[in-house]
Every structure is written in C-alpha cells, then in structure tokens.
Amino acid sequence: MKKFILILTALLTLSVTAAAAKTVTIYSVDGSTREVAEGLVAMYCNSGWSTEPPVAMFTVDGRTTRVRADEVEEYKKVGWFVGAPITMYSADGRTITVSSDEVGVYENLGWFTGTPVTMYSADGRTITVSSDKIWDYRKIDWFPAPPVVMFSLDGRSMYVSGDEIDLYKSVGWLTEKPVEIFAADGRSMMVPQDQVETYKGLGWYSAKPVTMYSADGRTCVVSGDEIDLYKNLGWYTAPTVTLYSADGRSMLFSGDEVEKYKALGWFRQPPVRLYSSNSRSIYVSGDEVDAYLADNWSYNPPKYHNKMAVFVYHSVRRDPFPTSPDICVQPEEFEKQLQLLASGNSIGVFTSEFDSLNFNMNTYFALTIDDGYDDNYTTVFPLLKKYGIKATLFVVGEMIGKPGYLTPEQLKEMSDSGLVSIQSHTMTHEPLAENLMEIEEATYELGVSKQLIEGITGKTVDSLSYPNSSFDGAVAKVAENYYKFVFSDASYSAYDADDWYHIGRIYVGRSTTYELFRQYYETHCLV
C-alpha cells in the first residue's frame, strides 16, 4: 500500500510538472492532433505521432495514404507521389508521370501537361504547345492548322485555321478574293470568282463596261478588260474620225486619239503644203489654210533651186568597204572634184547658211558628208584646207569615238578650223520611218544627238540628215522642233530645194565619173 501511494504521488508530480511546462502540437497519420508537454514529445513520437502534419501521398492507380513527413522520401522510392500524379508529354512522343507539385519544373524542361500540338502563325512560323493551352494561343493569333486567308463579299478578309475552312464556307466566307462585276447601268457587286462566268451570261461585266464604236456607226458595250480585243477587231473607244497624212494616206482613228495622232503628223482634213517668204514649208490641215494665208504663207514657193547644188558623200578612201564599196570615193577623184569647185565662181557654203544666201546675185554649192568615218579627218580635211572649201559633216551620235569613226577631239579641231560644220545624222542611224517611232524615240534620235554634238563643238547644230532617207510625217514634225534644215539622200530632183525641211542632195560615189560630177555642177551652178 505504501509503495502504490509513492508511485501515484510520482505520477501526479510528473503530471503537474508537465502541465506547467511548454506544450507542443503533435499529429497522427489519421489527421488528429494533440497538445502535449514538450518533455513528452519524444515519447509520443515513438508511438507513431509526429511534430509535423502528415503528408498525403498518391499512387498512379488512384490509391492515397497519409504518412509522417519523415517517411515521405521512403514512400517516394516505392512509387508514391506527394501530389496527385500527372502524365506529361514530350514533343518527340514520350510520356512521364510526375507529381503535381513538380509540373513547373518539367514544363521548364520542355514537357507538356497535354498532348503537344503544332500551331501556326499567319507569317509562316510554327510553335509546339500543350493541347490544353490551344485556346490561349488562339487568342493571340496562332492556329492549329496552317492558316488560310478567307474573304467576305463585303470586302473583309481574315485568317482562319486550315481545318476550319468548311465551317467558314458554310457561313458565306470564300477562299478566293471575290470579284467586282459591273452592270451596263452603272451598278456593281462582289461575287465569288467561280460565279463570274455565270453572271457574265446574265449581262454583267468583269470590268467597268465601255461603249465602243465601229467605222460604220454601230456601237456595242464591252467589258473594260476586253477593249484591246475589240480594238483588234476594228472597234474604237470613241466615235471614229478620219485623219489625213501629208503623203496622201487617210485612216480612221478613235476620236479620243485625235490629238495624239495630230502630234504625229496627221491632219483633220487633207493637208495642204504652204510656203513662207524665207522658204520654209509646212503641211497644214485643210481647215487651217486660210489662217496661214492671212499670216503671209503662200501656196507657191520662191524659185531658185537651179542656183545651188548640194552634194552628199560618205567616205573618201582608196580601199572600199566590202559591203558598200560605192560609198567610198577615190581620194584622187575627190581632189579633182574639189579642183573643179574651187575654179568656178560658185560659193561653197555650210548647210546652216542656206537661209542667208542671195540667189539673185550668186550661185552656191554645199558639200555634205554623212556617217562620220575617220577618213573625213585623215583624207578629206587636209584637202578642204588645201583648196579652202567648206564642208558639212553629218555624224552619228553613238558612233563618235568608236573604231573607224571620228573622235570628239577630231570633230572639235575641224569645227574650230572654220572649214567644217558638224551636224546631226541622228543618234543610232536607224531608219526612222521603218521603226514607226513613238515621240519619245524620235526625240532621242533627233534631240539628244543635237545636244551631244553641241556639247563637243560648242556651236549650234541646226541641220539634220535622215539616215537612208527614211522619215515620215510624224518624224518630220519632230525634226521641225530641233532643226532649221533637214536633208535626205534622195536625188536632187526628188524634193523641192526651196523647202528647208525636205532638201534633196546629189549623191556622189565611187561610180560617179568626173564628167557626171561636172554635169551636176554646171546644171545647178552655172546660170
């Protein structure tokens, strides 16, 4: 009895001491808690309690359990997870199961919480994303299939995912840009491209309709994109007008092109050739004749063409060109011709002096040499200086400085001598009429060559020689804007010498005998 009392007293003493000590919360694996004295914690932990809350752990087959915190690592080793297990996916098709609290770590390593899906941008880029985040990427313009532009009939367009095309088609969107079609009464509307032909069969047009006109007075309405087709069939975009050329031709033109063709040398009425008091001649439309007559132009030119001979040479050399030998005059024959000219009373002149000549008092001759071959400097120039005779050289702009042709330095020297005038033979020597040149091309041939030569000699270029005598009304009209005197290679009788824009010349070649040359000279200069 005494021993029992002693034990009870000890326990009561221990209890009182424990109650007076600091308490600690301890946890059981079933979730219950208890407050115990700090000194009793070890005893409780030895019997399954813990100072930390239990941890829920999970298996991949759906089981769960609670374990003490210090048992977590051991459970992990046998396939348990601290968080609910989640399957993650790699871009190359592998899978892995991880604890839910480790998802972020694995995402940083390139794993996905859903099946990886390739998404596409409108600018051609691709990106791989988790399938559970597709809609997040859709919101920032990524698509689960290569995007396609679709169009609405009211002019809108947008990108849609390639796997949604049929869906958008069902609500009126199109995979091809709609086409605007037009009615003859001015209406227009947008239709799908595959319906254009159907609407054309109902009287609509694929471009703004245009009224076209036939030469016999008929009209028809055609689509604007078919104008050229109908032009080729003889229709016009405006009521037709007959225009006339200086060489006697007439042609129908569209009324809206009249000014264009007038600039190219065509006339509203059959043209009439008129002459000025200083021997210029022009062609004017028949309805403008009275105005020119009132301004002192005349139907008849002054007559003095038998008082001047204009000769045209090309080359003076002993060895002729294989392809055109006759244009190469023998140097000895050329000198004999100069001797004849120097012995007479006729005056040698430059072409630029023609409008200042006194035909009542004198007769004249002009030596012109075309093409600008280098023998003009090596052979002709010394003989001109020997006999004191003037000559006009017509040179080709693009040939200056090329092998076999005159150099800028030679041209300058001859020009400065006072015996040689350098004038234009166009830029390329192309036949002007045969090429049916537009205004821009004719301006290059006639205008740029003039500027080039003036830049070399420092003197005015006012004379032009047509290559191969090739020109037409349009080219002649452009020539009048740049030159005072225009020459051809035609025989002297082919053109009226009183017209400074159509001056013919007497050809002198290797086959021209001295007697024939003397006959030319005496016919035109000895009166």
Short mmCIF file of C-alpha atoms in Angstrom, two decimals:
data_model
loop_
_atom_site.label_atom_id
_atom_site.label_comp_id
_atom_site.label_asym_id
_atom_site.label_seq_id
_atom_site.Cartn_x
_atom_site.Cartn_y
_atom_site.Cartn_z
CA MET A 1 0.00 0.00 0.00
CA LYS A 2 2.77 2.36 0.86
CA LYS A 3 4.52 1.54 -2.49
CA PHE A 4 1.35 2.28 -4.51
CA ILE A 5 0.99 5.64 -2.82
CA LEU A 6 4.57 6.52 -3.69
CA ILE A 7 4.04 5.70 -7.43
CA LEU A 8 0.79 7.65 -7.55
CA THR A 9 2.49 10.59 -5.97
CA ALA A 10 5.29 10.46 -8.57
CA LEU A 11 2.82 10.40 -11.43
CA LEU A 12 0.85 13.27 -10.01
CA THR A 13 4.07 15.18 -9.56
CA LEU A 14 5.08 14.43 -13.17
CA SER A 15 1.67 15.48 -14.45
CA VAL A 16 1.78 18.73 -12.53
CA THR A 17 5.31 19.36 -13.82
CA ALA A 18 4.27 18.57 -17.41
CA ALA A 19 1.24 20.76 -17.19
CA ALA A 20 3.41 23.57 -16.01
CA ALA A 21 5.88 23.01 -18.96
CA LYS A 22 5.52 24.33 -22.62
CA THR A 23 3.12 22.27 -24.84
CA VAL A 24 3.65 21.13 -28.44
CA THR A 25 1.11 20.16 -31.12
CA ILE A 26 1.65 16.69 -32.40
CA TYR A 27 -0.08 14.88 -35.29
CA SER A 28 -1.20 11.42 -36.01
CA VAL A 29 -1.38 9.96 -39.51
CA ASP A 30 -5.19 9.84 -39.30
CA GLY A 31 -5.27 13.62 -39.03
CA SER A 32 -5.92 14.03 -35.32
CA THR A 33 -3.85 16.41 -33.20
CA ARG A 34 -2.93 16.64 -29.53
CA GLU A 35 -1.26 19.20 -27.32
CA VAL A 36 1.42 17.60 -25.13
CA ALA A 37 4.13 18.86 -22.92
CA GLU A 38 7.38 19.43 -24.65
CA GLY A 39 9.00 16.85 -22.48
CA LEU A 40 6.55 14.17 -23.62
CA VAL A 41 7.03 14.74 -27.38
CA ALA A 42 9.68 12.08 -27.78
CA MET A 43 7.54 9.52 -26.03
CA TYR A 44 4.59 10.27 -28.33
CA CYS A 45 6.76 10.29 -31.50
CA ASN A 46 7.96 6.81 -30.54
CA SER A 47 4.37 5.68 -30.57
CA GLY A 48 3.54 6.99 -34.12
CA TRP A 49 2.89 10.65 -33.57
CA SER A 50 4.79 13.45 -35.37
CA THR A 51 5.52 17.11 -34.78
CA GLU A 52 4.67 17.83 -38.47
CA PRO A 53 1.35 17.37 -40.22
CA PRO A 54 1.06 14.13 -42.11
CA VAL A 55 1.58 14.22 -45.85
CA ALA A 56 -0.97 12.88 -48.30
CA MET A 57 0.65 10.67 -50.89
CA PHE A 58 -0.74 9.13 -54.07
CA THR A 59 -0.16 6.24 -56.40
CA VAL A 60 -0.72 6.18 -60.15
CA ASP A 61 -3.52 3.64 -59.69
CA GLY A 62 -5.54 6.11 -57.59
CA ARG A 63 -4.75 4.98 -54.04
CA THR A 64 -3.95 7.54 -51.34
CA THR A 65 -2.44 7.42 -47.91
CA ARG A 66 -1.13 9.71 -45.23
CA VAL A 67 2.40 9.34 -43.94
CA ARG A 68 4.54 11.14 -41.50
CA ALA A 69 6.74 13.89 -43.02
CA ASP A 70 9.88 11.95 -42.22
CA GLU A 71 8.55 8.98 -44.19
CA VAL A 72 7.92 10.87 -47.48
CA GLU A 73 11.24 10.06 -49.13
CA GLU A 74 10.90 6.38 -48.33
CA TYR A 75 7.44 6.29 -49.91
CA LYS A 76 8.70 8.13 -52.98
CA LYS A 77 11.20 5.37 -53.51
CA VAL A 78 8.39 2.85 -53.84
CA GLY A 79 6.27 4.86 -56.36
CA TRP A 80 4.22 7.14 -54.19
CA PHE A 81 3.81 10.85 -55.05
CA VAL A 82 3.49 13.89 -52.79
CA GLY A 83 0.96 15.46 -55.15
CA ALA A 84 -1.59 13.85 -57.40
CA PRO A 85 0.36 12.16 -60.23
CA ILE A 86 0.08 13.80 -63.65
CA THR A 87 1.09 12.41 -67.02
CA MET A 88 3.30 14.80 -69.02
CA TYR A 89 4.27 14.62 -72.70
CA SER A 90 7.38 15.41 -74.72
CA ALA A 91 7.45 16.79 -78.27
CA ASP A 92 9.03 13.54 -79.52
CA GLY A 93 6.15 11.36 -78.23
CA ARG A 94 7.46 10.20 -74.85
CA THR A 95 5.38 10.37 -71.64
CA ILE A 96 6.28 10.62 -67.99
CA THR A 97 4.27 10.65 -64.74
CA VAL A 98 5.26 13.35 -62.26
CA SER A 99 3.94 14.76 -59.03
CA SER A 100 1.61 17.70 -59.49
CA ASP A 101 3.92 19.86 -57.44
CA GLU A 102 6.71 19.23 -59.96
CA VAL A 103 4.79 20.26 -63.11
CA GLY A 104 6.50 23.65 -63.34
CA VAL A 105 9.93 22.07 -63.21
CA TYR A 106 9.11 19.67 -66.01
CA GLU A 107 7.48 22.39 -68.12
CA ASN A 108 10.75 24.30 -67.97
CA LEU A 109 12.44 21.17 -69.28
CA GLY A 110 10.13 21.06 -72.35
CA TRP A 111 7.44 18.68 -71.15
CA PHE A 112 3.75 19.40 -71.66
CA THR A 113 0.69 18.83 -69.46
CA GLY A 114 -1.33 17.90 -72.53
CA THR A 115 -0.54 16.20 -75.81
CA PRO A 116 1.85 18.52 -77.75
CA VAL A 117 0.26 20.22 -80.73
CA THR A 118 1.92 22.20 -83.55
CA MET A 119 0.37 25.61 -84.08
CA TYR A 120 0.87 28.01 -87.00
CA SER A 121 1.09 31.78 -87.41
CA ALA A 122 -0.06 33.80 -90.41
CA ASP A 123 3.54 34.76 -91.19
CA GLY A 124 4.66 31.13 -91.56
CA ARG A 125 6.11 30.44 -88.13
CA THR A 126 5.30 27.30 -86.08
CA ILE A 127 5.30 26.55 -82.39
CA THR A 128 4.62 23.42 -80.29
CA VAL A 129 2.18 23.93 -77.38
CA SER A 130 0.29 21.78 -74.90
CA SER A 131 -3.13 20.69 -76.13
CA ASP A 132 -4.74 22.12 -73.02
CA LYS A 133 -3.45 25.58 -73.97
CA ILE A 134 -4.65 25.71 -77.58
CA TRP A 135 -7.29 28.34 -76.89
CA ASP A 136 -4.83 30.54 -75.08
CA TYR A 137 -2.76 30.60 -78.25
CA ARG A 138 -5.78 31.04 -80.49
CA LYS A 139 -6.42 34.30 -78.66
CA ILE A 140 -3.05 35.62 -79.85
CA ASP A 141 -3.50 34.56 -83.49
CA TRP A 142 -1.97 31.08 -83.57
CA PHE A 143 -3.81 28.33 -85.45
CA PRO A 144 -3.98 24.53 -85.03
CA ALA A 145 -3.59 24.12 -88.83
CA PRO A 146 -1.77 26.25 -91.43
CA PRO A 147 -3.89 29.41 -91.70
CA VAL A 148 -5.71 30.42 -94.88
CA VAL A 149 -6.96 33.86 -95.88
CA MET A 150 -10.69 33.93 -96.40
CA PHE A 151 -12.79 36.70 -97.85
CA SER A 152 -16.27 38.06 -97.37
CA LEU A 153 -18.41 39.60 -100.09
CA ASP A 154 -18.40 42.93 -98.26
CA GLY A 155 -14.65 43.29 -98.67
CA ARG A 156 -13.38 41.92 -95.36
CA SER A 157 -10.67 39.31 -95.07
CA MET A 158 -9.21 37.28 -92.23
CA TYR A 159 -7.01 34.31 -91.44
CA VAL A 160 -8.69 31.10 -90.33
CA SER A 161 -7.23 27.76 -89.33
CA GLY A 162 -6.94 25.41 -92.29
CA ASP A 163 -9.13 22.84 -90.53
CA GLU A 164 -11.97 25.37 -90.23
CA ILE A 165 -12.33 26.28 -93.91
CA ASP A 166 -15.57 24.35 -94.41
CA LEU A 167 -17.05 25.91 -91.30
CA TYR A 168 -16.40 29.41 -92.59
CA LYS A 169 -17.57 28.50 -96.07
CA SER A 170 -20.88 27.44 -94.57
CA VAL A 171 -21.42 30.99 -93.27
CA GLY A 172 -20.53 32.73 -96.55
CA TRP A 173 -16.76 33.19 -96.47
CA LEU A 174 -14.67 32.47 -99.60
CA THR A 175 -11.22 31.00 -100.12
CA GLU A 176 -10.62 33.30 -103.11
CA LYS A 177 -10.94 37.05 -103.23
CA PRO A 178 -14.36 37.96 -104.62
CA VAL A 179 -14.55 39.78 -107.93
CA GLU A 180 -16.33 43.05 -108.56
CA ILE A 181 -18.58 42.85 -111.58
CA PHE A 182 -20.43 45.63 -113.31
CA ALA A 183 -23.76 46.22 -114.99
CA ALA A 184 -24.30 48.46 -118.00
CA ASP A 185 -26.50 50.75 -115.89
CA GLY A 186 -23.64 51.55 -113.51
CA ARG A 187 -24.37 49.07 -110.72
CA SER A 188 -21.64 46.85 -109.33
CA MET A 189 -21.43 43.99 -106.87
CA MET A 190 -18.99 41.44 -105.50
CA VAL A 191 -19.38 37.78 -106.45
CA PRO A 192 -17.27 34.63 -105.93
CA GLN A 193 -14.72 34.04 -108.66
CA ASP A 194 -16.32 30.77 -109.71
CA GLN A 195 -19.58 32.60 -110.41
CA VAL A 196 -18.17 35.32 -112.68
CA GLU A 197 -18.91 33.47 -115.91
CA THR A 198 -22.47 32.81 -114.76
CA TYR A 199 -23.06 36.49 -114.15
CA LYS A 200 -21.40 37.43 -117.44
CA GLY A 201 -24.00 35.22 -119.10
CA LEU A 202 -26.65 37.36 -117.37
CA GLY A 203 -25.27 40.60 -118.79
CA TRP A 204 -22.73 41.58 -116.15
CA TYR A 205 -19.12 42.56 -116.95
CA SER A 206 -15.82 41.71 -115.26
CA ALA A 207 -14.62 45.32 -115.65
CA LYS A 208 -16.41 48.63 -116.00
CA PRO A 209 -18.26 48.44 -119.30
CA VAL A 210 -17.20 50.74 -122.13
CA THR A 211 -19.12 51.77 -125.21
CA MET A 212 -17.16 51.05 -128.38
CA TYR A 213 -17.78 52.26 -131.90
CA SER A 214 -17.42 50.74 -135.34
CA ALA A 215 -16.43 52.51 -138.53
CA ASP A 216 -19.96 52.05 -139.92
CA GLY A 217 -21.64 53.78 -136.98
CA ARG A 218 -22.59 50.81 -134.80
CA THR A 219 -21.96 50.72 -131.06
CA CYS A 220 -21.58 47.94 -128.52
CA VAL A 221 -20.92 47.74 -124.81
CA VAL A 222 -17.94 45.59 -123.79
CA SER A 223 -16.11 44.82 -120.58
CA GLY A 224 -13.27 47.23 -119.86
CA ASP A 225 -10.76 44.38 -119.88
CA GLU A 226 -11.76 43.46 -123.44
CA ILE A 227 -11.03 46.82 -125.05
CA ASP A 228 -7.82 45.68 -126.74
CA LEU A 229 -9.55 42.58 -128.08
CA TYR A 230 -12.26 44.69 -129.70
CA LYS A 231 -9.72 47.20 -131.00
CA ASN A 232 -8.02 44.34 -132.83
CA LEU A 233 -11.41 43.56 -134.37
CA GLY A 234 -11.76 47.11 -135.69
CA TRP A 235 -13.74 48.78 -132.91
CA TYR A 236 -12.86 52.15 -131.36
CA THR A 237 -13.20 53.68 -127.90
CA ALA A 238 -14.79 56.87 -129.30
CA PRO A 239 -16.68 57.78 -132.47
CA THR A 240 -14.26 57.46 -135.38
CA VAL A 241 -12.59 60.38 -137.13
CA THR A 242 -10.80 60.29 -140.49
CA LEU A 243 -7.32 61.82 -140.37
CA TYR A 244 -5.02 62.54 -143.30
CA SER A 245 -1.26 62.36 -143.79
CA ALA A 246 1.00 64.59 -145.86
CA ASP A 247 1.79 61.69 -148.21
CA GLY A 248 -1.84 61.26 -149.23
CA ARG A 249 -2.94 58.48 -146.90
CA SER A 250 -6.11 58.59 -144.82
CA MET A 251 -7.03 56.47 -141.85
CA LEU A 252 -9.78 56.08 -139.27
CA PHE A 253 -8.81 56.85 -135.68
CA SER A 254 -10.69 56.80 -132.41
CA GLY A 255 -11.96 60.26 -131.60
CA ASP A 256 -10.17 60.27 -128.25
CA GLU A 257 -6.81 59.76 -130.01
CA VAL A 258 -7.05 62.64 -132.46
CA GLU A 259 -4.66 64.95 -130.57
CA LYS A 260 -2.12 62.17 -130.21
CA TYR A 261 -2.06 61.50 -133.93
CA LYS A 262 -2.07 65.19 -134.83
CA ALA A 263 1.18 65.42 -132.86
CA LEU A 264 2.49 62.58 -135.05
CA GLY A 265 1.79 64.47 -138.27
CA TRP A 266 -1.82 63.58 -139.11
CA PHE A 267 -4.44 66.18 -140.02
CA ARG A 268 -8.21 66.57 -139.60
CA GLN A 269 -8.58 67.50 -143.26
CA PRO A 270 -6.43 66.68 -146.30
CA PRO A 271 -3.23 68.67 -145.67
CA VAL A 272 -2.01 71.46 -147.88
CA ARG A 273 1.64 72.43 -148.32
CA LEU A 274 2.31 76.10 -147.76
CA TYR A 275 5.49 78.16 -148.06
CA SER A 276 6.86 81.12 -146.13
CA SER A 277 8.71 84.07 -147.57
CA ASN A 278 12.01 82.72 -146.19
CA SER A 279 11.49 79.40 -147.99
CA ARG A 280 10.20 77.31 -145.09
CA SER A 281 7.41 74.92 -145.94
CA ILE A 282 4.88 73.16 -143.76
CA TYR A 283 1.82 70.99 -144.16
CA VAL A 284 -1.35 72.30 -142.52
CA SER A 285 -4.82 70.84 -142.20
CA GLY A 286 -7.18 71.99 -144.91
CA ASP A 287 -9.34 73.78 -142.36
CA GLU A 288 -6.35 75.89 -141.24
CA VAL A 289 -5.21 77.11 -144.66
CA ASP A 290 -7.00 80.49 -144.52
CA ALA A 291 -5.38 81.37 -141.23
CA TYR A 292 -1.91 80.66 -142.64
CA LEU A 293 -2.59 82.54 -145.87
CA ALA A 294 -3.61 85.52 -143.76
CA ASP A 295 -0.25 85.24 -142.00
CA ASN A 296 1.68 85.66 -145.30
CA TRP A 297 2.13 81.98 -146.14
CA SER A 298 1.71 81.06 -149.80
CA TYR A 299 0.71 78.10 -151.92
CA ASN A 300 3.75 78.67 -154.16
CA PRO A 301 7.44 78.63 -153.16
CA PRO A 302 10.01 81.12 -154.49
CA LYS A 303 12.00 79.62 -157.37
CA TYR A 304 15.78 79.48 -157.22
CA HIS A 305 16.66 75.82 -156.92
CA ASN A 306 18.70 75.93 -160.11
CA LYS A 307 21.24 78.17 -158.35
CA MET A 308 22.55 75.71 -155.78
CA ALA A 309 23.92 72.17 -155.83
CA VAL A 310 24.00 70.08 -152.64
CA PHE A 311 26.33 67.07 -152.87
CA VAL A 312 26.34 64.14 -150.46
CA TYR A 313 29.42 61.98 -149.81
CA HIS A 314 30.08 59.28 -147.24
CA SER A 315 33.70 58.15 -147.34
CA VAL A 316 36.88 59.08 -149.24
CA ARG A 317 39.34 56.17 -149.17
CA ARG A 318 41.34 54.05 -151.52
CA ASP A 319 40.25 50.65 -150.13
CA PRO A 320 36.42 50.44 -150.24
CA PHE A 321 34.19 48.86 -147.63
CA PRO A 322 33.41 45.25 -148.67
CA THR A 323 29.67 45.57 -148.00
CA SER A 324 29.16 49.03 -149.57
CA PRO A 325 32.07 49.83 -151.86
CA ASP A 326 30.33 52.54 -153.88
CA ILE A 327 30.08 54.99 -150.99
CA CYS A 328 33.92 55.14 -150.89
CA VAL A 329 35.16 57.80 -153.35
CA GLN A 330 38.77 57.51 -154.51
CA PRO A 331 40.90 60.30 -152.92
CA GLU A 332 42.23 61.33 -156.37
CA GLU A 333 38.69 61.68 -157.76
CA PHE A 334 37.62 63.68 -154.72
CA GLU A 335 40.52 66.09 -155.21
CA LYS A 336 39.67 66.55 -158.90
CA GLN A 337 36.09 67.39 -157.89
CA LEU A 338 37.36 69.96 -155.35
CA GLN A 339 39.57 71.49 -158.03
CA LEU A 340 36.53 71.95 -160.28
CA LEU A 341 34.54 73.59 -157.48
CA ALA A 342 37.44 75.84 -156.49
CA SER A 343 37.97 77.01 -160.10
CA GLY A 344 34.40 78.26 -160.57
CA ASN A 345 32.56 81.30 -159.33
CA SER A 346 30.05 79.46 -157.19
CA ILE A 347 30.41 79.88 -153.44
CA GLY A 348 30.81 76.90 -151.10
CA VAL A 349 28.58 77.19 -148.02
CA PHE A 350 27.59 75.33 -144.88
CA THR A 351 24.05 73.99 -144.65
CA SER A 352 23.39 76.34 -141.72
CA GLU A 353 23.90 79.31 -144.10
CA PHE A 354 21.13 78.37 -146.53
CA ASP A 355 18.58 80.89 -145.29
CA SER A 356 21.01 83.82 -145.62
CA LEU A 357 22.05 83.25 -149.27
CA ASN A 358 21.46 85.83 -152.00
CA PHE A 359 20.33 83.82 -155.00
CA ASN A 360 19.76 86.95 -157.06
CA MET A 361 23.49 87.66 -157.03
CA ASN A 362 25.28 84.31 -156.66
CA THR A 363 25.19 80.58 -157.18
CA TYR A 364 26.22 78.16 -154.45
CA PHE A 365 27.27 74.62 -153.71
CA ALA A 366 27.34 72.66 -150.47
CA LEU A 367 29.45 69.59 -149.72
CA THR A 368 27.82 67.30 -147.16
CA ILE A 369 29.42 64.09 -145.85
CA ASP A 370 27.33 61.56 -143.92
CA ASP A 371 28.16 59.00 -141.17
CA GLY A 372 31.35 60.45 -139.68
CA TYR A 373 34.01 57.97 -140.84
CA ASP A 374 37.58 58.65 -139.69
CA ASP A 375 38.77 59.30 -143.27
CA ASN A 376 36.80 62.55 -143.09
CA TYR A 377 39.65 63.75 -140.86
CA THR A 378 42.63 61.90 -142.32
CA THR A 379 41.84 62.38 -146.03
CA VAL A 380 39.03 64.92 -146.54
CA PHE A 381 40.07 67.59 -144.03
CA PRO A 382 43.58 68.13 -145.47
CA LEU A 383 42.11 68.55 -148.98
CA LEU A 384 39.47 71.00 -147.73
CA LYS A 385 42.24 73.08 -146.19
CA LYS A 386 44.31 72.81 -149.40
CA TYR A 387 41.52 74.25 -151.56
CA GLY A 388 39.79 76.41 -148.94
CA ILE A 389 36.41 74.72 -149.44
CA LYS A 390 33.74 74.34 -146.74
CA ALA A 391 32.01 71.05 -145.92
CA THR A 392 29.23 69.96 -143.57
CA LEU A 393 29.71 66.64 -141.75
CA PHE A 394 26.59 64.79 -140.56
CA VAL A 395 27.77 62.45 -137.75
CA VAL A 396 26.01 59.64 -135.86
CA GLY A 397 25.96 60.37 -132.12
CA GLU A 398 26.51 56.85 -130.80
CA MET A 399 29.37 56.18 -133.27
CA ILE A 400 31.53 59.11 -132.17
CA GLY A 401 34.82 57.78 -130.78
CA LYS A 402 34.29 54.20 -131.94
CA PRO A 403 36.92 52.46 -134.14
CA GLY A 404 36.73 53.69 -137.72
CA TYR A 405 34.81 56.84 -136.78
CA LEU A 406 35.70 60.40 -135.83
CA THR A 407 36.70 61.19 -132.26
CA PRO A 408 35.41 64.16 -130.23
CA GLU A 409 38.88 65.74 -130.48
CA GLN A 410 38.91 65.48 -134.28
CA LEU A 411 35.39 66.92 -134.50
CA LYS A 412 36.38 69.85 -132.31
CA GLU A 413 39.53 70.55 -134.32
CA MET A 414 37.70 70.52 -137.64
CA SER A 415 34.87 72.65 -136.30
CA ASP A 416 37.32 75.24 -134.97
CA SER A 417 39.06 75.44 -138.38
CA GLY A 418 36.15 77.35 -139.91
CA LEU A 419 36.06 74.97 -142.87
CA VAL A 420 33.92 72.21 -141.33
CA SER A 421 30.45 72.36 -139.77
CA ILE A 422 29.44 69.36 -137.62
CA GLN A 423 25.72 68.50 -137.78
CA SER A 424 23.42 65.61 -136.84
CA HIS A 425 22.83 62.25 -138.55
CA THR A 426 20.71 61.04 -135.55
CA MET A 427 21.95 59.03 -132.56
CA THR A 428 21.86 55.47 -133.94
CA HIS A 429 21.47 55.67 -137.75
CA GLU A 430 18.29 53.56 -137.51
CA PRO A 431 15.72 54.14 -140.32
CA LEU A 432 13.26 56.49 -138.67
CA ALA A 433 10.10 55.69 -140.65
CA GLU A 434 10.60 51.90 -140.75
CA ASN A 435 10.76 51.72 -136.97
CA LEU A 436 7.41 53.53 -136.59
CA MET A 437 8.95 55.51 -133.77
CA GLU A 438 6.99 56.97 -130.92
CA ILE A 439 7.55 60.61 -129.97
CA GLU A 440 9.97 59.63 -127.18
CA GLU A 441 12.17 57.60 -129.53
CA ALA A 442 12.20 60.30 -132.19
CA THR A 443 13.14 62.86 -129.53
CA TYR A 444 16.11 60.70 -128.54
CA GLU A 445 17.28 60.23 -132.13
CA LEU A 446 16.86 63.88 -133.12
CA GLY A 447 17.08 65.88 -129.90
CA VAL A 448 19.79 64.05 -127.94
CA SER A 449 22.14 63.85 -130.94
CA LYS A 450 21.85 67.63 -131.34
CA GLN A 451 22.72 68.19 -127.67
CA LEU A 452 25.66 65.77 -127.84
CA ILE A 453 27.29 67.45 -130.86
CA GLU A 454 26.73 70.93 -129.49
CA GLY A 455 28.49 69.83 -126.32
CA ILE A 456 31.53 68.73 -128.36
CA THR A 457 31.86 71.69 -130.74
CA GLY A 458 30.34 74.47 -128.66
CA LYS A 459 28.37 75.55 -131.74
CA THR A 460 24.71 75.40 -132.72
CA VAL A 461 23.51 72.29 -134.54
CA ASP A 462 20.64 73.29 -136.82
CA SER A 463 20.86 70.74 -139.67
CA LEU A 464 19.80 67.09 -139.84
CA SER A 465 20.40 64.34 -142.39
CA TYR A 466 17.90 61.45 -142.36
CA PRO A 467 19.61 58.03 -142.32
CA ASN A 468 18.82 56.21 -145.59
CA SER A 469 16.32 58.98 -146.40
CA SER A 470 13.89 57.26 -144.04
CA PHE A 471 11.27 59.51 -142.44
CA ASP A 472 7.53 60.07 -142.30
CA GLY A 473 5.15 62.86 -141.37
CA ALA A 474 5.42 62.20 -137.64
CA VAL A 475 9.23 62.18 -137.66
CA ALA A 476 9.34 65.29 -139.86
CA LYS A 477 7.14 67.11 -137.37
CA VAL A 478 9.53 66.26 -134.52
CA ALA A 479 12.51 67.32 -136.66
CA GLU A 480 10.99 70.77 -137.09
CA ASN A 481 11.20 71.27 -133.32
CA TYR A 482 15.00 70.93 -133.37
CA TYR A 483 16.35 71.86 -136.81
CA LYS A 484 16.09 74.59 -139.46
CA PHE A 485 17.40 72.46 -142.34
CA VAL A 486 16.65 68.80 -142.99
CA PHE A 487 18.28 66.67 -145.73
CA SER A 488 17.73 63.30 -147.36
CA ASP A 489 19.96 61.15 -149.57
CA ALA A 490 17.47 61.33 -152.43
CA SER A 491 18.40 62.65 -155.83
CA TYR A 492 18.12 66.38 -156.21
CA SER A 493 15.05 66.17 -158.42
CA ALA A 494 13.08 64.21 -155.82
CA TYR A 495 12.49 67.17 -153.50
CA ASP A 496 11.89 70.86 -153.97
CA ALA A 497 15.09 72.62 -152.92
CA ASP A 498 13.11 75.64 -151.73
CA ASP A 499 11.75 73.66 -148.77
CA TRP A 500 14.34 73.67 -145.98
CA TYR A 501 12.71 70.62 -144.33
CA HIS A 502 12.84 68.37 -147.39
CA ILE A 503 16.19 69.16 -149.07
CA GLY A 504 17.34 66.56 -151.55
CA ARG A 505 21.01 66.01 -152.38
CA ILE A 506 23.12 64.82 -155.32
CA TYR A 507 24.76 61.50 -154.46
CA VAL A 508 28.47 61.21 -155.22
CA GLY A 509 30.01 57.74 -155.05
CA ARG A 510 32.89 55.67 -156.37
CA SER A 511 30.92 55.11 -159.58
CA THR A 512 30.37 58.85 -160.16
CA THR A 513 32.62 59.83 -163.04
CA TYR A 514 34.30 63.20 -163.28
CA GLU A 515 32.16 64.07 -166.30
CA LEU A 516 28.96 63.24 -164.46
CA PHE A 517 30.07 65.33 -161.46
CA ARG A 518 30.92 68.27 -163.77
CA GLN A 519 27.48 67.93 -165.38
CA TYR A 520 25.82 68.15 -161.94
CA TYR A 521 27.84 71.22 -161.10
CA GLU A 522 27.21 73.03 -164.37
CA THR A 523 23.49 72.24 -164.35
CA HIS A 524 22.89 73.76 -160.94
CA CYS A 525 25.61 76.36 -160.51
CA LEU A 526 26.44 77.82 -163.94
CA VAL A 527 23.50 80.09 -164.93
#
